[in-house]
Tab-separated table of N, CA, C and O in Angstrom:
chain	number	residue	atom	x	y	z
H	23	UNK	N	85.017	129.629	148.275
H	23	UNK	CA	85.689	130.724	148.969
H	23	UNK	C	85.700	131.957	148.102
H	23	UNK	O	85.671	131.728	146.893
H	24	UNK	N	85.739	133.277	148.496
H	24	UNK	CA	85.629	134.402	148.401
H	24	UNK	C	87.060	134.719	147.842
H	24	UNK	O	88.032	134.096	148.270
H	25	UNK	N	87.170	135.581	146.991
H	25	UNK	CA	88.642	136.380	147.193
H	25	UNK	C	89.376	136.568	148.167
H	25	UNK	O	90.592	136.436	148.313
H	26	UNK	N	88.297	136.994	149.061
H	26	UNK	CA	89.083	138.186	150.236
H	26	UNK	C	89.826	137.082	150.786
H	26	UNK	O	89.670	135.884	150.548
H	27	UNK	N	90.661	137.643	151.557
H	27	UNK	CA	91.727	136.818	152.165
H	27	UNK	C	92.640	135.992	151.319
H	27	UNK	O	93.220	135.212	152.074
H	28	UNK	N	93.006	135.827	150.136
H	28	UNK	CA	93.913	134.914	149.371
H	28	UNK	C	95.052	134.880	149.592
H	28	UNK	O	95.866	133.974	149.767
H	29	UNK	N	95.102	136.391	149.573
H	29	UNK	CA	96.433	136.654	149.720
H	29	UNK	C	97.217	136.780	151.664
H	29	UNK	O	98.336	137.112	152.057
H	30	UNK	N	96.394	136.487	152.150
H	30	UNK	CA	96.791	136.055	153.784
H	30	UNK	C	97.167	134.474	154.056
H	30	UNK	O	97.696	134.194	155.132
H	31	UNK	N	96.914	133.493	153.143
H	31	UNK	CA	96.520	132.058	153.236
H	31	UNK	C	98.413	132.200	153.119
H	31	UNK	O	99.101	132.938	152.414
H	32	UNK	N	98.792	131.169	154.120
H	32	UNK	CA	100.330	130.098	153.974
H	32	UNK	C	99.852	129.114	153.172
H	32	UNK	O	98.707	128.718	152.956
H	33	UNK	N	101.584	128.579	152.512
H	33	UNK	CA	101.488	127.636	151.622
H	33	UNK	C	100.947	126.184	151.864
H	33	UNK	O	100.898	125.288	151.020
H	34	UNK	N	100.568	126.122	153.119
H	34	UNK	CA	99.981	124.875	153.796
H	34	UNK	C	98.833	125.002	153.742
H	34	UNK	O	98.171	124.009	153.439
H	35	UNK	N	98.290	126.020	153.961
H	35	UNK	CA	96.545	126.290	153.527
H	35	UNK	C	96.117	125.924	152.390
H	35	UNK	O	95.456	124.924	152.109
H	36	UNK	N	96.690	127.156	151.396
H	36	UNK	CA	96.413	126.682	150.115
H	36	UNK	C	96.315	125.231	149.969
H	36	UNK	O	95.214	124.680	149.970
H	37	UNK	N	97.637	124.447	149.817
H	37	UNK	CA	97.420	123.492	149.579
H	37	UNK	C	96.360	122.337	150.171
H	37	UNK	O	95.726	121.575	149.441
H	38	UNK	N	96.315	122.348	151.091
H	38	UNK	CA	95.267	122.042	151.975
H	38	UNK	C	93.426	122.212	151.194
H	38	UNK	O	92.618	121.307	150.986
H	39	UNK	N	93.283	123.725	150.928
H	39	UNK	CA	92.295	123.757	150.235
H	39	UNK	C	92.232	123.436	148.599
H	39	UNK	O	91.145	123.185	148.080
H	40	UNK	N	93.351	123.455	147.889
H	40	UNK	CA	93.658	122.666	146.997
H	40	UNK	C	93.250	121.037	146.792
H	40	UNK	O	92.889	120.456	145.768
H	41	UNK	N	93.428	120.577	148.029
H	41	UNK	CA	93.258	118.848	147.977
H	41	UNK	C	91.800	119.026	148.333
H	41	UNK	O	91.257	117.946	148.100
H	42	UNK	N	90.807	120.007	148.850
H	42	UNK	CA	89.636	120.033	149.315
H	42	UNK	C	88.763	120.324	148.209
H	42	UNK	O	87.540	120.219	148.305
H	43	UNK	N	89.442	120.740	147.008
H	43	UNK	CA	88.805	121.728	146.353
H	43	UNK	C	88.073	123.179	146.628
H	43	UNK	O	87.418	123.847	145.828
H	44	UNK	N	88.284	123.371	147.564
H	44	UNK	CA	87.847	124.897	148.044
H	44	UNK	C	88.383	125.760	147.019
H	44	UNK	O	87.611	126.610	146.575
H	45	UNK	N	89.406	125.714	146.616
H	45	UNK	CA	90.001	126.627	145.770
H	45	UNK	C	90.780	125.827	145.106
H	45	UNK	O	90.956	124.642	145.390
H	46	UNK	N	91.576	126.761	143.668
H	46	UNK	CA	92.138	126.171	142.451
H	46	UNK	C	93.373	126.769	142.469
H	46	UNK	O	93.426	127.694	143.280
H	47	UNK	N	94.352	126.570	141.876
H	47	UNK	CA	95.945	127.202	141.748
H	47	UNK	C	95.428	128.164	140.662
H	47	UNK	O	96.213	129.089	140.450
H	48	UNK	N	94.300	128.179	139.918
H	48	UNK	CA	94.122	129.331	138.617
H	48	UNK	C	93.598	130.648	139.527
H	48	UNK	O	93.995	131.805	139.387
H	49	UNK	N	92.496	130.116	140.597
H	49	UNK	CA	91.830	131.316	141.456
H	49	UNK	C	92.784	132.313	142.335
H	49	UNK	O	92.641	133.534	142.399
H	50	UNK	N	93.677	131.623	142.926
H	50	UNK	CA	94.763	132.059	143.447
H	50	UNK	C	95.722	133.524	142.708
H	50	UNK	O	95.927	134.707	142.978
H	51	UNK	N	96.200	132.234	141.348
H	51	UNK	CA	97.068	133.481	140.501
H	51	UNK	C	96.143	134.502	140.295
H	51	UNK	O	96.392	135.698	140.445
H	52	UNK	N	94.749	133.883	139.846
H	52	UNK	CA	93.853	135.803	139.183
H	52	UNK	C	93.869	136.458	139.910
H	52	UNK	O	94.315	137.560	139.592
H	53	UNK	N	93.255	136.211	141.872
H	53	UNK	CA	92.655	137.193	142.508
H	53	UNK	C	94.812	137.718	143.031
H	53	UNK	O	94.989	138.899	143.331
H	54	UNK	N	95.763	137.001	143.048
H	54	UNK	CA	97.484	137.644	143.277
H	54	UNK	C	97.504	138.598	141.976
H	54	UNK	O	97.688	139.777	142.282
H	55	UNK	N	97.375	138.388	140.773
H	55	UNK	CA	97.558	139.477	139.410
H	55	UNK	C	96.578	140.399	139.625
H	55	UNK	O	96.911	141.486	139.154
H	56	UNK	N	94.686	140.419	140.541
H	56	UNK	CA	94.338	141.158	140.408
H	56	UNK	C	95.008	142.246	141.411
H	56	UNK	O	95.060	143.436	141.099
H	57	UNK	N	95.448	141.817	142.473
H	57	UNK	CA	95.977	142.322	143.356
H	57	UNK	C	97.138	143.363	142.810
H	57	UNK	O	97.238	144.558	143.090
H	58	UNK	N	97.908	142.644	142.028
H	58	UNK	CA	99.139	143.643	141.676
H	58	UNK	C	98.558	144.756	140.501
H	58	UNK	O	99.289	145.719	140.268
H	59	UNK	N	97.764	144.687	140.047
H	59	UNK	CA	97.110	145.261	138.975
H	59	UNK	C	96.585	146.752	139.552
H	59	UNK	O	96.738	147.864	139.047
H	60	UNK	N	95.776	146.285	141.039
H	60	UNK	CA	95.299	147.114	141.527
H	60	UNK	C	96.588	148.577	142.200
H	60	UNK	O	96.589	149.761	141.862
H	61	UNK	N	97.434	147.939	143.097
H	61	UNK	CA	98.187	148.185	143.900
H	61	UNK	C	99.323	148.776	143.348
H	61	UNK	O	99.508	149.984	143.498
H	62	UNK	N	100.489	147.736	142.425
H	62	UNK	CA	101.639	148.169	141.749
H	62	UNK	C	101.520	149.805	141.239
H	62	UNK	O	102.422	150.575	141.568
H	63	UNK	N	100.607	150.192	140.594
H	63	UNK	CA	100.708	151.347	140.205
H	63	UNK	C	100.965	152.455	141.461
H	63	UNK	O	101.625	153.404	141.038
H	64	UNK	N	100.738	152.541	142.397
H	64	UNK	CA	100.818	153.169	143.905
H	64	UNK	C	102.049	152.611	144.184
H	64	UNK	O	102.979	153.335	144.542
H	65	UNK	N	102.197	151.203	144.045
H	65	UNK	CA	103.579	150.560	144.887
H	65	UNK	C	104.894	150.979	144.129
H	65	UNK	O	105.806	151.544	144.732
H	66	UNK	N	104.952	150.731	142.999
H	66	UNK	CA	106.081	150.300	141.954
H	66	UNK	C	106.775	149.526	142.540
H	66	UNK	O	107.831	150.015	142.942
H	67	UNK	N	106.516	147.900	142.883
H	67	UNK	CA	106.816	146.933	143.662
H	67	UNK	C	107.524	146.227	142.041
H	67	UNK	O	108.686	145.825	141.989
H	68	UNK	N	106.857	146.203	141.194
H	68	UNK	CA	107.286	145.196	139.942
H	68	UNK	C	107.203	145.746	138.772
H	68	UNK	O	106.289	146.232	138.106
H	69	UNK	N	108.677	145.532	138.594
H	69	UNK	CA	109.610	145.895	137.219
H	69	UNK	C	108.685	144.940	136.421
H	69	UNK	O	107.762	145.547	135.877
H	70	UNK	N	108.696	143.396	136.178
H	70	UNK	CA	107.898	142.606	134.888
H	70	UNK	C	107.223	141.530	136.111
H	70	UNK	O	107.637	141.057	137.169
H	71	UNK	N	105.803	141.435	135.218
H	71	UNK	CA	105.322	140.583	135.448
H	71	UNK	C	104.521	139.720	134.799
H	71	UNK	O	103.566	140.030	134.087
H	72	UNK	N	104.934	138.565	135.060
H	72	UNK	CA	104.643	137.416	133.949
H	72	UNK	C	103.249	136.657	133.792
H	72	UNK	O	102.981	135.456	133.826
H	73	UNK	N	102.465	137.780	133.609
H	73	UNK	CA	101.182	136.969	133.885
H	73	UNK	C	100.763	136.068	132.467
H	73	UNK	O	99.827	135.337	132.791
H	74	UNK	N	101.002	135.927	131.488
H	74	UNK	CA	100.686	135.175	130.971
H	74	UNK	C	101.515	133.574	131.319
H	74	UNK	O	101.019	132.449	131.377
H	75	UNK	N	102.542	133.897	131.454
H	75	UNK	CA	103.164	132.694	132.180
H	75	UNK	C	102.514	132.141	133.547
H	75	UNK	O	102.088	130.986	133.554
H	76	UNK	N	102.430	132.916	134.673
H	76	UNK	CA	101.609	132.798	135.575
H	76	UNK	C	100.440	131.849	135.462
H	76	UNK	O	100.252	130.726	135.931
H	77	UNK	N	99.690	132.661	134.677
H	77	UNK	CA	98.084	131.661	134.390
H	77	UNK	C	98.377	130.172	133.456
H	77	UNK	O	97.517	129.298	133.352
H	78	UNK	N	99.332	130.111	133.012
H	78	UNK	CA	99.369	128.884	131.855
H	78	UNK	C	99.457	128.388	133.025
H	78	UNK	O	98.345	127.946	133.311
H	79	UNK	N	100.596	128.128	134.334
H	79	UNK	CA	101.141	127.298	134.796
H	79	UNK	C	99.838	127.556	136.175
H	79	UNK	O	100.320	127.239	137.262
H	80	UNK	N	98.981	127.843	136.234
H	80	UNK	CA	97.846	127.804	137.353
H	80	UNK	C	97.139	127.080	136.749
H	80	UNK	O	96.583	126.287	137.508
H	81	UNK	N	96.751	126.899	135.237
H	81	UNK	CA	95.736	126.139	134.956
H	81	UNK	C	96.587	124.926	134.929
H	81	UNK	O	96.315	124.197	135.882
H	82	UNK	N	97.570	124.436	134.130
H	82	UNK	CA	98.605	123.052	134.306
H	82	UNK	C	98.086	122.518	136.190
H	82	UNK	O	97.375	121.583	136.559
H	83	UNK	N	98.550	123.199	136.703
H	83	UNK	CA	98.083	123.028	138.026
H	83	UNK	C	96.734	122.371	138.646
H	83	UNK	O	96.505	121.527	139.512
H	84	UNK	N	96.085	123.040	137.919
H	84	UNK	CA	94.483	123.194	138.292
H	84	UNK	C	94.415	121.976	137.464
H	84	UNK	O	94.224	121.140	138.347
H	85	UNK	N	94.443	121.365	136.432
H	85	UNK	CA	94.106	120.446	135.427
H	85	UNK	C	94.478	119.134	136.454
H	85	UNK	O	93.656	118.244	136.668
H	86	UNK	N	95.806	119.152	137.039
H	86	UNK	CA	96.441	118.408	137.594
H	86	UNK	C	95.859	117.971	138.838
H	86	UNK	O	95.633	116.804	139.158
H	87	UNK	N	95.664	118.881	139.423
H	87	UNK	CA	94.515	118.383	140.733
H	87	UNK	C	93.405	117.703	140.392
H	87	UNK	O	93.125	116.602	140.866
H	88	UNK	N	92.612	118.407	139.431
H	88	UNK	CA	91.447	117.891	139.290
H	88	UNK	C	91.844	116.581	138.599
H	88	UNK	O	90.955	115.744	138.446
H	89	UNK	N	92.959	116.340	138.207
H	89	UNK	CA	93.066	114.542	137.278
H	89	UNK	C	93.403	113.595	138.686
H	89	UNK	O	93.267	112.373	138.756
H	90	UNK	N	93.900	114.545	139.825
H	90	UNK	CA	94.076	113.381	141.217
H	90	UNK	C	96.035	113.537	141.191
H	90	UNK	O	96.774	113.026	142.033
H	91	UNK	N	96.374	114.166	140.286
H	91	UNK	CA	97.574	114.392	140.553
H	91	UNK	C	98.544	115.961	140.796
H	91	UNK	O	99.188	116.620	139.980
H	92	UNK	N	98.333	116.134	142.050
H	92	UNK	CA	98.567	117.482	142.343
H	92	UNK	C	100.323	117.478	142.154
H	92	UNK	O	101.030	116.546	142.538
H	93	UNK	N	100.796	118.635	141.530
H	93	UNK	CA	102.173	118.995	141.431
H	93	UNK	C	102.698	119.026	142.753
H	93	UNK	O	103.396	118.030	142.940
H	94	UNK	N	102.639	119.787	143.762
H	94	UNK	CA	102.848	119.471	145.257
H	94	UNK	C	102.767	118.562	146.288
H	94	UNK	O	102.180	117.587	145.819
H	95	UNK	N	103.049	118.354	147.468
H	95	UNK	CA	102.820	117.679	148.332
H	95	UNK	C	101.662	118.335	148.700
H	95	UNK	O	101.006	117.937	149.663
């Protein structure tokens, strides 16, 4: 899958393509941080944002799927 659209997907999708492997919990956070990266400066939507926290806990994620044990339902 493409970027486009990531940020339109419900939490049932994702996950959904998560168990498919279509996509990763790491692809998600980059193309959401690239998003705010782009935008926030126009928006001033966000005071802090935790992207290094963010990505640790997308790859934990991502590691986790791919071992067969997804953090979610």
């Amino acid at each position: 899958r493409s970027g486009a659209g990531i940020d339109a997907l419900d939490a049932v999708t994702l996950s959904d393509a998560f168990l498919r492997g279509e996509l990763t919990p790491l692809q998600v956070v980059s193309h959401l941080l690239s998003r705010i990266d782009r935008l926030d400066p126009v928006l001033g939507a966000y005071i802090d944002v935790y992207r290094d926290q963010a990505l640790r806990q997308a790859e934990e994620a991502t590691a986790a799927h791919r071992a067969g044990r997804p953090l979610g339902p």
